[in-house]
N, CA, C and O atoms as a Maestro MAE file, in Angstrom:
{
 s_m_m2io_version
 :::
 2.0.0
}

f_m_ct {
 s_m_title
 :::
 protein
 m_atom[308] {
  # First column is atom index #
  i_m_mmod_type
  r_m_x_coord
  r_m_y_coord
  r_m_z_coord
  i_m_residue_number
  s_m_chain_name
  s_m_pdb_residue_name
  s_m_pdb_atom_name
  i_m_atomic_number
  :::
  1 25 14.058 8.081 31.240 1 A "MET " " N  " 7
  2 3 14.008 6.646 30.970 1 A "MET " " CA " 6
  3 2 12.761 6.370 30.151 1 A "MET " " C  " 6
  4 15 11.646 6.653 30.588 1 A "MET " " O  " 8
  5 25 12.948 5.829 28.990 2 A "ALA " " N  " 7
  6 3 11.805 5.563 28.124 2 A "ALA " " CA " 6
  7 2 11.221 4.179 28.356 2 A "ALA " " C  " 6
  8 15 10.000 4.020 28.354 2 A "ALA " " O  " 8
  9 25 12.054 3.189 28.553 3 A "PHE " " N  " 7
  10 3 11.583 1.823 28.731 3 A "PHE " " CA " 6
  11 2 12.054 1.268 30.067 3 A "PHE " " C  " 6
  12 15 13.131 1.609 30.557 3 A "PHE " " O  " 8
  13 25 11.225 0.405 30.642 4 A "VAL " " N  " 7
  14 3 11.538 -0.224 31.919 4 A "VAL " " CA " 6
  15 2 11.363 -1.724 31.763 4 A "VAL " " C  " 6
  16 15 10.374 -2.184 31.192 4 A "VAL " " O  " 8
  17 25 12.312 -2.479 32.265 5 A "ILE " " N  " 7
  18 3 12.202 -3.937 32.252 5 A "ILE " " CA " 6
  19 2 11.487 -4.334 33.545 5 A "ILE " " C  " 6
  20 15 11.929 -3.988 34.641 5 A "ILE " " O  " 8
  21 25 10.388 -5.057 33.403 6 A "THR " " N  " 7
  22 3 9.515 -5.359 34.535 6 A "THR " " CA " 6
  23 2 9.671 -6.787 35.047 6 A "THR " " C  " 6
  24 15 10.541 -7.529 34.591 6 A "THR " " O  " 8
  25 25 8.834 -7.155 35.982 7 A "ALA " " N  " 7
  26 3 8.917 -8.414 36.730 7 A "ALA " " CA " 6
  27 2 9.044 -9.692 35.897 7 A "ALA " " C  " 6
  28 15 9.741 -10.603 36.343 7 A "ALA " " O  " 8
  29 25 8.424 -9.826 34.727 8 A "PRO " " N  " 7
  30 3 8.593 -11.084 33.997 8 A "PRO " " CA " 6
  31 2 10.054 -11.424 33.681 8 A "PRO " " C  " 6
  32 15 10.380 -12.582 33.419 8 A "PRO " " O  " 8
  33 25 10.929 -10.418 33.705 9 A "CYS " " N  " 7
  34 3 12.353 -10.662 33.441 9 A "CYS " " CA " 6
  35 2 13.065 -11.282 34.638 9 A "CYS " " C  " 6
  36 15 14.084 -11.955 34.487 9 A "CYS " " O  " 8
  37 25 12.517 -11.048 35.825 10 A "ARG " " N  " 7
  38 3 13.186 -11.569 37.023 10 A "ARG " " CA " 6
  39 2 13.438 -13.054 36.889 10 A "ARG " " C  " 6
  40 15 12.530 -13.844 36.633 10 A "ARG " " O  " 8
  41 25 14.674 -13.403 37.067 11 A "HIS " " N  " 7
  42 3 15.141 -14.786 37.035 11 A "HIS " " CA " 6
  43 2 15.023 -15.435 35.653 11 A "HIS " " C  " 6
  44 15 15.548 -16.532 35.462 11 A "HIS " " O  " 8
  45 25 14.359 -14.806 34.691 12 A "GLU " " N  " 7
  46 3 14.274 -15.334 33.334 12 A "GLU " " CA " 6
  47 2 15.557 -15.001 32.584 12 A "GLU " " C  " 6
  48 15 16.257 -15.880 32.081 12 A "GLU " " O  " 8
  49 25 15.844 -13.702 32.525 13 A "LYS " " N  " 7
  50 3 17.049 -13.173 31.908 13 A "LYS " " CA " 6
  51 2 17.381 -13.848 30.569 13 A "LYS " " C  " 6
  52 15 18.475 -14.384 30.391 13 A "LYS " " O  " 8
  53 25 16.444 -13.818 29.652 14 A "ALA " " N  " 7
  54 3 16.625 -14.474 28.358 14 A "ALA " " CA " 6
  55 2 17.678 -13.788 27.490 14 A "ALA " " C  " 6
  56 15 18.334 -14.459 26.693 14 A "ALA " " O  " 8
  57 25 17.855 -12.498 27.617 15 A "ALA " " N  " 7
  58 3 18.912 -11.706 26.969 15 A "ALA " " CA " 6
  59 2 18.716 -11.390 25.498 15 A "ALA " " C  " 6
  60 15 19.621 -10.824 24.884 15 A "ALA " " O  " 8
  61 25 17.590 -11.722 24.907 16 A "GLU " " N  " 7
  62 3 17.361 -11.333 23.523 16 A "GLU " " CA " 6
  63 2 17.410 -9.814 23.367 16 A "GLU " " C  " 6
  64 15 17.845 -9.304 22.334 16 A "GLU " " O  " 8
  65 25 16.966 -9.104 24.387 17 A "CYS " " N  " 7
  66 3 16.985 -7.640 24.357 17 A "CYS " " CA " 6
  67 2 18.415 -7.112 24.246 17 A "CYS " " C  " 6
  68 15 18.672 -6.144 23.530 17 A "CYS " " O  " 8
  69 25 19.326 -7.743 24.947 18 A "VAL " " N  " 7
  70 3 20.732 -7.324 24.909 18 A "VAL " " CA " 6
  71 2 21.294 -7.498 23.501 18 A "VAL " " C  " 6
  72 15 22.022 -6.639 23.003 18 A "VAL " " O  " 8
  73 25 20.956 -8.602 22.876 19 A "ASP " " N  " 7
  74 3 21.481 -8.919 21.540 19 A "ASP " " CA " 6
  75 2 21.043 -7.930 20.471 19 A "ASP " " C  " 6
  76 15 21.785 -7.694 19.518 19 A "ASP " " O  " 8
  77 25 19.850 -7.344 20.604 20 A "VAL " " N  " 7
  78 3 19.335 -6.448 19.559 20 A "VAL " " CA " 6
  79 2 19.574 -4.968 19.840 20 A "VAL " " C  " 6
  80 15 19.338 -4.137 18.962 20 A "VAL " " O  " 8
  81 25 20.024 -4.623 21.014 21 A "CYS " " N  " 7
  82 3 20.216 -3.209 21.363 21 A "CYS " " CA " 6
  83 2 21.386 -2.618 20.574 21 A "CYS " " C  " 6
  84 15 22.514 -3.094 20.698 21 A "CYS " " O  " 8
  85 25 21.128 -1.582 19.760 22 A "PRO " " N  " 7
  86 3 22.191 -1.007 18.935 22 A "PRO " " CA " 6
  87 2 23.186 -0.139 19.706 22 A "PRO " " C  " 6
  88 15 24.246 0.196 19.177 22 A "PRO " " O  " 8
  89 25 22.862 0.230 20.942 23 A "VAL " " N  " 7
  90 3 23.766 1.089 21.710 23 A "VAL " " CA " 6
  91 2 24.240 0.450 23.022 23 A "VAL " " C  " 6
  92 15 24.823 1.129 23.867 23 A "VAL " " O  " 8
  93 25 23.994 -0.826 23.188 24 A "ASP " " N  " 7
  94 3 24.435 -1.569 24.374 24 A "ASP " " CA " 6
  95 2 24.050 -0.885 25.683 24 A "ASP " " C  " 6
  96 15 24.886 -0.691 26.565 24 A "ASP " " O  " 8
  97 25 22.770 -0.522 25.795 25 A "CYS " " N  " 7
  98 3 22.319 0.176 27.000 25 A "CYS " " CA " 6
  99 2 21.668 -0.740 28.026 25 A "CYS " " C  " 6
  100 15 21.191 -0.269 29.058 25 A "CYS " " O  " 8
  101 25 21.642 -2.036 27.761 26 A "ILE " " N  " 7
  102 3 20.986 -2.969 28.678 26 A "ILE " " CA " 6
  103 2 22.060 -3.719 29.455 26 A "ILE " " C  " 6
  104 15 22.930 -4.372 28.878 26 A "ILE " " O  " 8
  105 25 21.977 -3.609 30.783 27 A "GLU " " N  " 7
  106 3 22.977 -4.213 31.651 27 A "GLU " " CA " 6
  107 2 22.345 -5.278 32.538 27 A "GLU " " C  " 6
  108 15 21.182 -5.180 32.928 27 A "GLU " " O  " 8
  109 25 23.134 -6.286 32.841 28 A "GLU " " N  " 7
  110 3 22.655 -7.387 33.660 28 A "GLU " " CA " 6
  111 2 22.805 -7.075 35.142 28 A "GLU " " C  " 6
  112 15 23.881 -6.709 35.614 28 A "GLU " " O  " 8
  113 25 21.705 -7.228 35.862 29 A "GLY " " N  " 7
  114 3 21.721 -7.094 37.312 29 A "GLY " " CA " 6
  115 2 21.695 -8.471 37.948 29 A "GLY " " C  " 6
  116 15 21.801 -9.483 37.255 29 A "GLY " " O  " 8
  117 25 21.555 -8.512 39.244 30 A "GLU " " N  " 7
  118 3 21.578 -9.789 39.960 30 A "GLU " " CA " 6
  119 2 20.453 -10.726 39.536 30 A "GLU " " C  " 6
  120 15 20.679 -11.919 39.337 30 A "GLU " " O  " 8
  121 25 19.235 -10.185 39.397 31 A "ASP " " N  " 7
  122 3 18.107 -11.051 39.076 31 A "ASP " " CA " 6
  123 2 17.365 -10.664 37.803 31 A "ASP " " C  " 6
  124 15 16.381 -11.312 37.448 31 A "ASP " " O  " 8
  125 25 17.816 -9.619 37.107 32 A "GLN " " N  " 7
  126 3 17.169 -9.198 35.874 32 A "GLN " " CA " 6
  127 2 18.075 -8.229 35.125 32 A "GLN " " C  " 6
  128 15 19.142 -7.860 35.615 32 A "GLN " " O  " 8
  129 25 17.642 -7.821 33.935 33 A "TYR " " N  " 7
  130 3 18.355 -6.807 33.168 33 A "TYR " " CA " 6
  131 2 17.739 -5.443 33.421 33 A "TYR " " C  " 6
  132 15 16.586 -5.332 33.837 33 A "TYR " " O  " 8
  133 25 18.537 -4.394 33.159 34 A "PHE " " N  " 7
  134 3 18.090 -3.019 33.321 34 A "PHE " " CA " 6
  135 2 18.503 -2.200 32.106 34 A "PHE " " C  " 6
  136 15 19.546 -2.454 31.504 34 A "PHE " " O  " 8
  137 25 17.683 -1.217 31.750 35 A "ILE " " N  " 7
  138 3 17.967 -0.326 30.634 35 A "ILE " " CA " 6
  139 2 18.534 0.977 31.187 35 A "ILE " " C  " 6
  140 15 17.916 1.623 32.033 35 A "ILE " " O  " 8
  141 25 19.714 1.355 30.700 36 A "ASP " " N  " 7
  142 3 20.352 2.597 31.126 36 A "ASP " " CA " 6
  143 2 19.685 3.771 30.418 36 A "ASP " " C  " 6
  144 15 19.802 3.895 29.199 36 A "ASP " " O  " 8
  145 25 18.992 4.630 31.150 37 A "PRO " " N  " 7
  146 3 18.273 5.734 30.519 37 A "PRO " " CA " 6
  147 2 19.187 6.781 29.901 37 A "PRO " " C  " 6
  148 15 18.755 7.552 29.044 37 A "PRO " " O  " 8
  149 25 20.442 6.816 30.324 38 A "ASN " " N  " 7
  150 3 21.385 7.791 29.789 38 A "ASN " " CA " 6
  151 2 21.977 7.361 28.458 38 A "ASN " " C  " 6
  152 15 22.548 8.180 27.738 38 A "ASN " " O  " 8
  153 25 21.846 6.084 28.125 39 A "THR " " N  " 7
  154 3 22.407 5.560 26.888 39 A "THR " " CA " 6
  155 2 21.326 5.196 25.873 39 A "THR " " C  " 6
  156 15 21.557 5.259 24.666 39 A "THR " " O  " 8
  157 25 20.163 4.822 26.356 40 A "CYS " " N  " 7
  158 3 19.058 4.376 25.496 40 A "CYS " " CA " 6
  159 2 18.671 5.456 24.485 40 A "CYS " " C  " 6
  160 15 18.571 6.636 24.824 40 A "CYS " " O  " 8
  161 25 18.454 5.028 23.236 41 A "ILE " " N  " 7
  162 3 18.030 5.958 22.183 41 A "ILE " " CA " 6
  163 2 16.549 5.792 21.848 41 A "ILE " " C  " 6
  164 15 16.083 6.331 20.845 41 A "ILE " " O  " 8
  165 25 15.820 5.069 22.656 42 A "ASP " " N  " 7
  166 3 14.372 4.881 22.503 42 A "ASP " " CA " 6
  167 2 13.974 4.256 21.167 42 A "ASP " " C  " 6
  168 15 12.944 4.618 20.599 42 A "ASP " " O  " 8
  169 25 14.770 3.335 20.668 43 A "CYS " " N  " 7
  170 3 14.472 2.723 19.368 43 A "CYS " " CA " 6
  171 2 13.383 1.656 19.461 43 A "CYS " " C  " 6
  172 15 12.690 1.397 18.477 43 A "CYS " " O  " 8
  173 25 13.223 1.035 20.632 44 A "GLY " " N  " 7
  174 3 12.193 0.021 20.826 44 A "GLY " " CA " 6
  175 2 12.554 -1.374 20.353 44 A "GLY " " C  " 6
  176 15 11.718 -2.276 20.413 44 A "GLY " " O  " 8
  177 25 13.773 -1.573 19.885 45 A "ALA " " N  " 7
  178 3 14.182 -2.902 19.412 45 A "ALA " " CA " 6
  179 2 14.069 -3.942 20.522 45 A "ALA " " C  " 6
  180 15 13.723 -5.095 20.262 45 A "ALA " " O  " 8
  181 25 14.354 -3.546 21.735 46 A "CYS " " N  " 7
  182 3 14.298 -4.471 22.862 46 A "CYS " " CA " 6
  183 2 12.873 -4.925 23.154 46 A "CYS " " C  " 6
  184 15 12.646 -6.070 23.547 46 A "CYS " " O  " 8
  185 25 11.926 -4.032 22.962 47 A "VAL " " N  " 7
  186 3 10.521 -4.354 23.229 47 A "VAL " " CA " 6
  187 2 10.076 -5.509 22.329 47 A "VAL " " C  " 6
  188 15 9.465 -6.474 22.788 47 A "VAL " " O  " 8
  189 25 10.391 -5.390 21.061 48 A "ALA " " N  " 7
  190 3 9.990 -6.417 20.096 48 A "ALA " " CA " 6
  191 2 10.714 -7.740 20.321 48 A "ALA " " C  " 6
  192 15 10.169 -8.801 20.017 48 A "ALA " " O  " 8
  193 25 11.928 -7.689 20.846 49 A "ALA " " N  " 7
  194 3 12.730 -8.901 21.018 49 A "ALA " " CA " 6
  195 2 12.460 -9.660 22.304 49 A "ALA " " C  " 6
  196 15 12.805 -10.838 22.399 49 A "ALA " " O  " 8
  197 25 11.864 -9.032 23.278 50 A "CYS " " N  " 7
  198 3 11.682 -9.660 24.591 50 A "CYS " " CA " 6
  199 2 10.680 -10.820 24.521 50 A "CYS " " C  " 6
  200 15 9.510 -10.606 24.204 50 A "CYS " " O  " 8
  201 25 11.133 -12.047 24.814 51 A "PRO " " N  " 7
  202 3 10.240 -13.201 24.723 51 A "PRO " " CA " 6
  203 2 9.212 -13.295 25.853 51 A "PRO " " C  " 6
  204 15 8.247 -14.051 25.747 51 A "PRO " " O  " 8
  205 25 9.410 -12.538 26.924 52 A "VAL " " N  " 7
  206 3 8.471 -12.592 28.044 52 A "VAL " " CA " 6
  207 2 7.684 -11.284 28.192 52 A "VAL " " C  " 6
  208 15 6.998 -11.074 29.193 52 A "VAL " " O  " 8
  209 25 7.790 -10.420 27.197 53 A "GLU " " N  " 7
  210 3 7.058 -9.146 27.160 53 A "GLU " " CA " 6
  211 2 7.241 -8.341 28.449 53 A "GLU " " C  " 6
  212 15 6.281 -7.815 29.011 53 A "GLU " " O  " 8
  213 25 8.493 -8.257 28.905 54 A "ALA " " N  " 7
  214 3 8.802 -7.582 30.158 54 A "ALA " " CA " 6
  215 2 9.140 -6.110 29.998 54 A "ALA " " C  " 6
  216 15 9.219 -5.392 30.995 54 A "ALA " " O  " 8
  217 25 9.343 -5.638 28.766 55 A "ILE " " N  " 7
  218 3 9.796 -4.269 28.554 55 A "ILE " " CA " 6
  219 2 8.615 -3.377 28.186 55 A "ILE " " C  " 6
  220 15 7.898 -3.620 27.216 55 A "ILE " " O  " 8
  221 25 8.439 -2.331 29.003 56 A "ILE " " N  " 7
  222 3 7.271 -1.457 28.883 56 A "ILE " " CA " 6
  223 2 7.734 -0.001 28.893 56 A "ILE " " C  " 6
  224 15 8.676 0.359 29.598 56 A "ILE " " O  " 8
  225 25 7.062 0.819 28.105 57 A "ASP " " N  " 7
  226 3 7.308 2.258 28.139 57 A "ASP " " CA " 6
  227 2 7.001 2.750 29.551 57 A "ASP " " C  " 6
  228 15 5.992 2.366 30.143 57 A "ASP " " O  " 8
  229 25 7.866 3.592 30.081 58 A "GLU " " N  " 7
  230 3 7.690 4.045 31.464 58 A "GLU " " CA " 6
  231 2 6.348 4.716 31.707 58 A "GLU " " C  " 6
  232 15 5.821 4.663 32.819 58 A "GLU " " O  " 8
  233 25 5.791 5.344 30.682 59 A "HIS " " N  " 7
  234 3 4.509 6.029 30.830 59 A "HIS " " CA " 6
  235 2 3.321 5.076 30.808 59 A "HIS " " C  " 6
  236 15 2.189 5.490 31.061 59 A "HIS " " O  " 8
  237 25 3.566 3.813 30.509 60 A "GLU " " N  " 7
  238 3 2.505 2.806 30.476 60 A "GLU " " CA " 6
  239 2 2.553 1.861 31.677 60 A "GLU " " C  " 6
  240 15 1.790 0.896 31.738 60 A "GLU " " O  " 8
  241 25 3.434 2.129 32.619 61 A "LEU " " N  " 7
  242 3 3.534 1.273 33.799 61 A "LEU " " CA " 6
  243 2 2.271 1.392 34.645 61 A "LEU " " C  " 6
  244 15 1.744 2.486 34.848 61 A "LEU " " O  " 8
  245 25 1.801 0.261 35.129 62 A "SER " " N  " 7
  246 3 0.671 0.276 36.056 62 A "SER " " CA " 6
  247 2 1.218 0.617 37.447 62 A "SER " " C  " 6
  248 15 2.422 0.505 37.675 62 A "SER " " O  " 8
  249 25 0.366 1.023 38.365 63 A "PRO " " N  " 7
  250 3 0.838 1.368 39.711 63 A "PRO " " CA " 6
  251 2 1.644 0.249 40.386 63 A "PRO " " C  " 6
  252 15 2.592 0.526 41.120 63 A "PRO " " O  " 8
  253 25 1.273 -0.996 40.141 64 A "ASP " " N  " 7
  254 3 2.015 -2.091 40.771 64 A "ASP " " CA " 6
  255 2 3.362 -2.356 40.106 64 A "ASP " " C  " 6
  256 15 4.161 -3.130 40.632 64 A "ASP " " O  " 8
  257 25 3.629 -1.730 38.961 65 A "GLN " " N  " 7
  258 3 4.914 -1.875 38.278 65 A "GLN " " CA " 6
  259 2 5.868 -0.722 38.578 65 A "GLN " " C  " 6
  260 15 7.030 -0.765 38.176 65 A "GLN " " O  " 8
  261 25 5.400 0.290 39.268 66 A "GLU " " N  " 7
  262 3 6.226 1.462 39.578 66 A "GLU " " CA " 6
  263 2 7.508 1.075 40.324 66 A "GLU " " C  " 6
  264 15 8.541 1.724 40.161 66 A "GLU " " O  " 8
  265 25 7.442 0.027 41.134 67 A "GLU " " N  " 7
  266 3 8.631 -0.409 41.865 67 A "GLU " " CA " 6
  267 2 9.760 -0.812 40.920 67 A "GLU " " C  " 6
  268 15 10.934 -0.701 41.273 67 A "GLU " " O  " 8
  269 25 9.412 -1.278 39.724 68 A "MET " " N  " 7
  270 3 10.435 -1.674 38.755 68 A "MET " " CA " 6
  271 2 11.188 -0.459 38.220 68 A "MET " " C  " 6
  272 15 12.386 -0.543 37.949 68 A "MET " " O  " 8
  273 25 10.506 0.654 38.068 69 A "LEU " " N  " 7
  274 3 11.150 1.901 37.670 69 A "LEU " " CA " 6
  275 2 12.112 2.351 38.765 69 A "LEU " " C  " 6
  276 15 13.244 2.743 38.484 69 A "LEU " " O  " 8
  277 25 11.660 2.295 39.996 70 A "GLU " " N  " 7
  278 3 12.517 2.662 41.131 70 A "GLU " " CA " 6
  279 2 13.731 1.757 41.224 70 A "GLU " " C  " 6
  280 15 14.829 2.218 41.536 70 A "GLU " " O  " 8
  281 25 13.544 0.489 40.959 71 A "LYS " " N  " 7
  282 3 14.650 -0.471 41.006 71 A "LYS " " CA " 6
  283 2 15.678 -0.149 39.922 71 A "LYS " " C  " 6
  284 15 16.880 -0.221 40.174 71 A "LYS " " O  " 8
  285 25 15.224 0.199 38.738 72 A "ALA " " N  " 7
  286 3 16.130 0.556 37.640 72 A "ALA " " CA " 6
  287 2 16.880 1.840 37.966 72 A "ALA " " C  " 6
  288 15 18.085 1.931 37.735 72 A "ALA " " O  " 8
  289 25 16.182 2.820 38.496 73 A "GLU " " N  " 7
  290 3 16.831 4.088 38.865 73 A "GLU " " CA " 6
  291 2 17.895 3.857 39.921 73 A "GLU " " C  " 6
  292 15 18.962 4.469 39.879 73 A "GLU " " O  " 8
  293 25 17.609 2.985 40.858 74 A "SER " " N  " 7
  294 3 18.569 2.662 41.901 74 A "SER " " CA " 6
  295 2 19.792 1.931 41.333 74 A "SER " " C  " 6
  296 15 20.922 2.181 41.753 74 A "SER " " O  " 8
  297 25 19.555 1.025 40.375 75 A "PHE " " N  " 7
  298 3 20.641 0.250 39.760 75 A "PHE " " CA " 6
  299 2 21.658 1.179 39.097 75 A "PHE " " C  " 6
  300 15 22.864 0.958 39.205 75 A "PHE " " O  " 8
  301 25 21.178 2.213 38.416 76 A "PHE " " N  " 7
  302 3 22.065 3.125 37.711 76 A "PHE " " CA " 6
  303 2 22.482 4.320 38.565 76 A "PHE " " C  " 6
  304 15 23.264 5.163 38.126 76 A "PHE " " O  " 8
  305 25 21.955 4.385 39.788 77 A "GLY " " N  " 7
  306 3 22.339 5.331 40.794 77 A "GLY " " CA " 6
  307 2 22.274 6.756 40.449 77 A "GLY " " C  " 6
  308 15 22.594 7.607 41.278 77 A "GLY " " O  " 8
  :::
 }
 m_bond[307] {
  # First column is bond index #
  i_m_from
  i_m_to
  i_m_order
  :::
  1 1 2 1
  2 2 3 1
  3 3 4 2
  4 3 5 1
  5 5 6 1
  6 6 7 1
  7 7 8 2
  8 7 9 1
  9 9 10 1
  10 10 11 1
  11 11 12 2
  12 11 13 1
  13 13 14 1
  14 14 15 1
  15 15 16 2
  16 15 17 1
  17 17 18 1
  18 18 19 1
  19 19 20 2
  20 19 21 1
  21 21 22 1
  22 22 23 1
  23 23 24 2
  24 23 25 1
  25 25 26 1
  26 26 27 1
  27 27 28 2
  28 27 29 1
  29 29 30 1
  30 30 31 1
  31 31 32 2
  32 31 33 1
  33 33 34 1
  34 34 35 1
  35 35 36 2
  36 35 37 1
  37 37 38 1
  38 38 39 1
  39 39 40 2
  40 39 41 1
  41 41 42 1
  42 42 43 1
  43 43 44 2
  44 43 45 1
  45 45 46 1
  46 46 47 1
  47 47 48 2
  48 47 49 1
  49 49 50 1
  50 50 51 1
  51 51 52 2
  52 51 53 1
  53 53 54 1
  54 54 55 1
  55 55 56 2
  56 55 57 1
  57 57 58 1
  58 58 59 1
  59 59 60 2
  60 59 61 1
  61 61 62 1
  62 62 63 1
  63 63 64 2
  64 63 65 1
  65 65 66 1
  66 66 67 1
  67 67 68 2
  68 67 69 1
  69 69 70 1
  70 70 71 1
  71 71 72 2
  72 71 73 1
  73 73 74 1
  74 74 75 1
  75 75 76 2
  76 75 77 1
  77 77 78 1
  78 78 79 1
  79 79 80 2
  80 79 81 1
  81 81 82 1
  82 82 83 1
  83 83 84 2
  84 83 85 1
  85 85 86 1
  86 86 87 1
  87 87 88 2
  88 87 89 1
  89 89 90 1
  90 90 91 1
  91 91 92 2
  92 91 93 1
  93 93 94 1
  94 94 95 1
  95 95 96 2
  96 95 97 1
  97 97 98 1
  98 98 99 1
  99 99 100 2
  100 99 101 1
  101 101 102 1
  102 102 103 1
  103 103 104 2
  104 103 105 1
  105 105 106 1
  106 106 107 1
  107 107 108 2
  108 107 109 1
  109 109 110 1
  110 110 111 1
  111 111 112 2
  112 111 113 1
  113 113 114 1
  114 114 115 1
  115 115 116 2
  116 115 117 1
  117 117 118 1
  118 118 119 1
  119 119 120 2
  120 119 121 1
  121 121 122 1
  122 122 123 1
  123 123 124 2
  124 123 125 1
  125 125 126 1
  126 126 127 1
  127 127 128 2
  128 127 129 1
  129 129 130 1
  130 130 131 1
  131 131 132 2
  132 131 133 1
  133 133 134 1
  134 134 135 1
  135 135 136 2
  136 135 137 1
  137 137 138 1
  138 138 139 1
  139 139 140 2
  140 139 141 1
  141 141 142 1
  142 142 143 1
  143 143 144 2
  144 143 145 1
  145 145 146 1
  146 146 147 1
  147 147 148 2
  148 147 149 1
  149 149 150 1
  150 150 151 1
  151 151 152 2
  152 151 153 1
  153 153 154 1
  154 154 155 1
  155 155 156 2
  156 155 157 1
  157 157 158 1
  158 158 159 1
  159 159 160 2
  160 159 161 1
  161 161 162 1
  162 162 163 1
  163 163 164 2
  164 163 165 1
  165 165 166 1
  166 166 167 1
  167 167 168 2
  168 167 169 1
  169 169 170 1
  170 170 171 1
  171 171 172 2
  172 171 173 1
  173 173 174 1
  174 174 175 1
  175 175 176 2
  176 175 177 1
  177 177 178 1
  178 178 179 1
  179 179 180 2
  180 179 181 1
  181 181 182 1
  182 182 183 1
  183 183 184 2
  184 183 185 1
  185 185 186 1
  186 186 187 1
  187 187 188 2
  188 187 189 1
  189 189 190 1
  190 190 191 1
  191 191 192 2
  192 191 193 1
  193 193 194 1
  194 194 195 1
  195 195 196 2
  196 195 197 1
  197 197 198 1
  198 198 199 1
  199 199 200 2
  200 199 201 1
  201 201 202 1
  202 202 203 1
  203 203 204 2
  204 203 205 1
  205 205 206 1
  206 206 207 1
  207 207 208 2
  208 207 209 1
  209 209 210 1
  210 210 211 1
  211 211 212 2
  212 211 213 1
  213 213 214 1
  214 214 215 1
  215 215 216 2
  216 215 217 1
  217 217 218 1
  218 218 219 1
  219 219 220 2
  220 219 221 1
  221 221 222 1
  222 222 223 1
  223 223 224 2
  224 223 225 1
  225 225 226 1
  226 226 227 1
  227 227 228 2
  228 227 229 1
  229 229 230 1
  230 230 231 1
  231 231 232 2
  232 231 233 1
  233 233 234 1
  234 234 235 1
  235 235 236 2
  236 235 237 1
  237 237 238 1
  238 238 239 1
  239 239 240 2
  240 239 241 1
  241 241 242 1
  242 242 243 1
  243 243 244 2
  244 243 245 1
  245 245 246 1
  246 246 247 1
  247 247 248 2
  248 247 249 1
  249 249 250 1
  250 250 251 1
  251 251 252 2
  252 251 253 1
  253 253 254 1
  254 254 255 1
  255 255 256 2
  256 255 257 1
  257 257 258 1
  258 258 259 1
  259 259 260 2
  260 259 261 1
  261 261 262 1
  262 262 263 1
  263 263 264 2
  264 263 265 1
  265 265 266 1
  266 266 267 1
  267 267 268 2
  268 267 269 1
  269 269 270 1
  270 270 271 1
  271 271 272 2
  272 271 273 1
  273 273 274 1
  274 274 275 1
  275 275 276 2
  276 275 277 1
  277 277 278 1
  278 278 279 1
  279 279 280 2
  280 279 281 1
  281 281 282 1
  282 282 283 1
  283 283 284 2
  284 283 285 1
  285 285 286 1
  286 286 287 1
  287 287 288 2
  288 287 289 1
  289 289 290 1
  290 290 291 1
  291 291 292 2
  292 291 293 1
  293 293 294 1
  294 294 295 1
  295 295 296 2
  296 295 297 1
  297 297 298 1
  298 298 299 1
  299 299 300 2
  300 299 301 1
  301 301 302 1
  302 302 303 1
  303 303 304 2
  304 303 305 1
  305 305 306 1
  306 306 307 1
  307 307 308 2
  :::
 }
}
């Protein structure tokens, strides 16, 4: 998984990231969107499009954001 959608997306769900994704790897969950690591091509288009700056490279997550990675992994099972 290259990118993780973090807490600012919760309940915001603006969806600009979905509109720009060339491979449709972003799926809507109950309270936020998630990036499918098996489909993502790491283009970064979603990062630039996110109005709440919620999308972060997984290697740049702070310790308090690690739960968002776990949540995404759980979503895609």
